[in-house]
XYZ file of C-alpha atoms in Angstrom:
268
model
C 15.051 18.117 38.426
C 13.670 20.765 40.736
C 10.979 23.019 39.292
C 11.071 26.681 40.304
C 7.740 27.683 38.732
C 4.524 26.019 37.590
C 1.552 27.335 35.591
C -1.651 25.288 35.322
C -3.891 25.795 32.268
C -7.352 24.352 31.655
C -10.947 24.077 32.852
C -12.756 22.913 36.003
C -10.568 19.818 36.309
C -7.476 21.995 36.746
C -9.280 24.720 38.698
C -9.950 22.032 41.278
C -13.716 21.512 41.455
C -14.892 19.991 43.899
C -11.904 19.717 46.228
C -12.512 22.189 49.081
C -9.705 24.368 50.457
C -7.718 23.198 53.462
C -9.509 25.656 55.732
C -12.969 25.047 54.288
C -15.075 27.128 51.873
C -13.781 30.622 51.144
C -15.961 33.695 50.877
C -19.405 34.639 51.998
C -22.878 34.436 50.507
C -22.919 35.078 46.765
C -19.165 34.697 46.332
C -17.658 31.970 44.151
C -16.211 29.147 46.229
C -12.505 28.630 45.771
C -11.274 25.081 45.425
C -7.965 23.363 46.046
C -7.544 20.595 43.438
C -4.736 18.426 42.123
C -2.734 21.360 40.692
C -2.578 23.149 44.056
C -1.554 19.863 45.669
C 1.246 19.389 43.127
C 2.409 22.983 43.592
C 2.466 22.509 47.350
C 4.714 19.457 46.995
C 7.056 21.095 44.467
C 7.420 24.126 46.746
C 8.803 21.979 49.574
C 12.162 21.571 47.853
C 12.435 24.879 45.989
C 12.728 28.129 47.993
C 10.857 30.898 46.200
C 8.798 28.430 44.154
C 6.148 30.287 42.129
C 2.733 29.084 40.996
C -0.179 30.307 38.865
C -3.462 28.594 38.055
C -5.227 30.133 35.048
C -7.922 27.455 34.732
C -11.599 28.440 34.735
C -14.528 26.052 34.914
C -16.624 25.499 31.797
C -14.018 26.674 29.295
C -13.705 25.132 25.822
C -10.480 24.457 23.929
C -10.749 27.639 21.856
C -11.182 29.767 24.976
C -8.313 28.094 26.803
C -5.995 28.468 23.816
C -6.961 32.100 23.273
C -7.076 33.333 26.866
C -4.740 31.143 28.913
C -1.987 29.792 26.677
C -0.487 33.219 25.778
C -0.409 34.178 29.462
C 1.323 30.930 30.369
C 3.940 31.472 27.649
C 4.517 35.054 28.794
C 5.158 33.899 32.382
C 8.026 31.628 31.211
C 7.678 28.962 33.926
C 9.681 25.749 34.144
C 6.539 23.616 34.042
C 3.113 24.025 32.409
C 0.155 21.666 32.673
C -2.364 21.731 29.847
C -5.675 19.899 29.976
C -8.571 20.842 27.705
C -11.314 19.152 25.725
C -13.646 17.698 28.328
C -16.272 20.388 27.860
C -15.981 20.110 24.076
C -16.369 16.329 24.036
C -19.697 16.337 25.882
C -21.222 18.680 23.319
C -23.049 17.203 20.315
C -21.164 17.510 17.053
C -17.709 17.902 18.547
C -14.949 16.479 16.342
C -12.020 14.866 18.217
C -9.746 15.162 15.184
C -10.276 18.925 14.880
C -9.943 19.299 18.640
C -6.619 17.481 18.565
C -5.213 19.860 15.943
C -5.965 22.792 18.239
C -4.313 21.020 21.159
C -1.233 20.234 19.055
C -0.868 23.887 18.023
C -1.142 25.012 21.647
C 1.388 22.430 22.809
C 3.866 23.536 20.144
C 3.562 27.087 21.454
C 3.970 26.015 25.066
C 7.005 23.832 24.321
C 8.598 26.613 22.254
C 8.677 28.710 25.430
C 11.196 26.257 26.879
C 8.830 24.866 29.509
C 8.223 21.209 30.220
C 4.577 20.392 29.514
C 2.236 17.943 31.213
C -0.712 16.569 29.204
C -3.611 14.388 30.348
C -5.877 11.730 28.984
C -9.276 11.628 30.641
C -10.915 8.779 32.494
C -12.807 6.003 30.730
C -16.459 7.172 30.563
C -17.923 3.670 30.263
C -19.318 3.828 33.809
C -21.032 7.185 33.249
C -24.629 6.660 32.054
C -24.770 9.565 29.599
C -21.149 10.075 28.504
C -20.529 6.389 27.809
C -22.545 6.762 24.617
C -19.690 8.909 23.307
C -16.969 6.592 24.591
C -15.498 6.109 21.129
C -15.151 9.858 20.616
C -13.422 10.195 23.985
C -11.027 7.360 23.137
C -10.071 8.888 19.757
C -9.319 12.263 21.327
C -7.240 10.755 24.123
C -5.236 8.704 21.620
C -4.487 11.979 19.835
C -3.309 13.452 23.154
C -0.999 10.468 23.615
C 0.447 11.046 20.159
C 0.905 14.771 20.790
C 2.720 14.059 24.053
C 5.041 11.633 22.276
C 5.645 13.937 19.308
C 6.515 17.030 21.357
C 8.254 15.362 24.278
C 5.627 16.069 26.935
C 4.909 14.297 30.191
C 1.697 12.272 29.941
C -0.676 11.603 32.838
C -2.830 8.670 31.726
C -5.993 8.791 33.817
C -7.674 6.136 31.646
C -5.530 3.556 33.450
C -6.270 4.838 36.961
C -8.581 2.209 38.417
C -9.053 4.244 41.596
C -10.976 6.807 39.543
C -13.361 4.096 38.309
C -15.092 4.170 41.707
C -17.779 6.776 42.377
C -16.260 7.358 45.813
C -13.594 9.420 44.020
C -16.228 11.740 42.530
C -18.489 14.455 43.829
C -22.273 14.430 43.697
C -22.449 16.017 40.240
C -20.698 12.928 38.741
C -18.575 15.201 36.560
C -15.965 16.512 38.979
C -13.703 14.641 41.351
C -13.865 15.069 45.100
C -10.902 15.412 47.473
C -9.915 11.755 47.065
C -9.968 11.962 43.278
C -7.816 15.089 43.233
C -5.341 13.466 45.618
C -5.038 10.480 43.278
C -4.427 12.696 40.241
C -1.857 14.773 42.138
C -0.077 11.550 43.098
C -0.031 10.433 39.447
C 1.297 13.807 38.258
C 4.113 13.708 40.812
C 4.896 10.115 39.806
C 5.124 11.110 36.137
C 7.411 14.037 37.042
C 9.600 11.756 39.147
C 8.855 13.688 42.348
C 8.286 11.686 45.552
C 4.855 12.142 47.145
C 2.847 10.920 50.111
C 0.011 9.241 48.182
C -0.110 6.255 45.822
C -2.112 6.753 42.624
C -2.655 2.974 42.400
C -5.293 3.106 45.098
C -7.561 0.087 45.613
C -10.964 0.729 47.145
C -12.464 -1.630 49.733
C -15.614 -3.470 48.580
C -18.822 -1.460 48.770
C -21.948 -2.585 50.535
C -24.815 -3.618 48.287
C -26.896 -0.606 47.255
C -30.664 -0.739 47.610
C -32.125 -0.318 44.063
C -34.761 2.061 45.426
C -32.104 4.206 47.052
C -30.186 4.217 43.758
C -33.270 5.461 41.909
C -33.739 8.257 44.442
C -30.066 9.161 44.098
C -30.342 9.252 40.291
C -33.453 11.431 40.472
C -31.709 13.848 42.817
C -28.678 14.017 40.511
C -30.897 14.743 37.511
C -32.744 17.482 39.382
C -29.740 19.166 41.001
C -26.992 18.719 38.410
C -27.984 17.382 34.999
C -31.084 19.558 34.631
C -29.221 22.824 35.332
C -26.412 21.723 32.986
C -28.932 21.191 30.169
C -30.435 24.583 30.984
C -27.066 26.280 30.534
C -26.574 24.542 27.193
C -29.977 25.783 26.001
C -29.243 29.330 27.153
C -25.730 29.248 25.705
C -24.138 30.090 29.052
C -21.308 28.521 31.029
C -20.606 27.975 34.712
C -17.401 29.941 34.187
C -18.942 33.040 32.638
C -17.646 36.142 34.387
C -15.165 34.248 36.564
C -11.476 35.068 36.814
C -8.722 32.514 37.410
C -8.101 31.765 41.085
C -4.314 32.248 40.731
C -3.907 34.731 37.849
C -0.302 35.675 38.608
C 2.900 33.683 38.941
C 3.574 34.390 42.605
C 5.550 32.670 45.374
C 3.666 29.722 46.845
C 3.583 31.198 50.350
C 1.879 34.327 49.018
C -0.561 32.282 46.942
C -1.477 30.293 50.048
C -2.174 33.424 52.060
C -4.338 34.824 49.243
C -6.366 31.594 49.239
C -7.120 31.870 52.964
């Protein structure tokens, strides 16, 4: 079917970090950089076949499930789009003491509300964290939550984008320097998988196979790890201690359900 409107709900993954805009970084010194991301890429493809196609992206980096359900889900329901994507839980899972069973109940309640609006809903499992030095310790918790998401998708008739099976995302070349957010290649792969799940033809293949990598010098790897700790992990720990979030004070990049052409102009 052709979709006439699409609303994306979630956190940094859906906002599009760290996939830069087509025309490069937006804004001057001190302004928040706008990103493109898989959701923008999907909207761009859906707009090709639907004149007047409308799109909103309510996602904000750093948001937890409770915040997404409280702040974004009601807005998405009110907009009454044909299609809604919902992805939440990543920021909850990396926090100590998070309970995947309780998280899943909140997701299920949100999905019921979204489906009751008449929209088709797209849900996501995350990637397998076994290759991530810190998050792999919580691999079991991730797996339990994503199995819940699978069950919720089946129960409420949602589309499911299974990123756990995407081998192309197992390679660090699909990720940005912070090791938490995908780069342009990663977002292209996810967009391709979303379009595949929706039955919409696209230009990219989500079953990407990377060419072999050259052997990495262990000393260079240590320097790279030290730089990552200093520039990304250390500040993240600092925010946890202070009780702040990277998304504090930020508004969604596409807060209104507007025609795609207008949204594109506003981005540039």
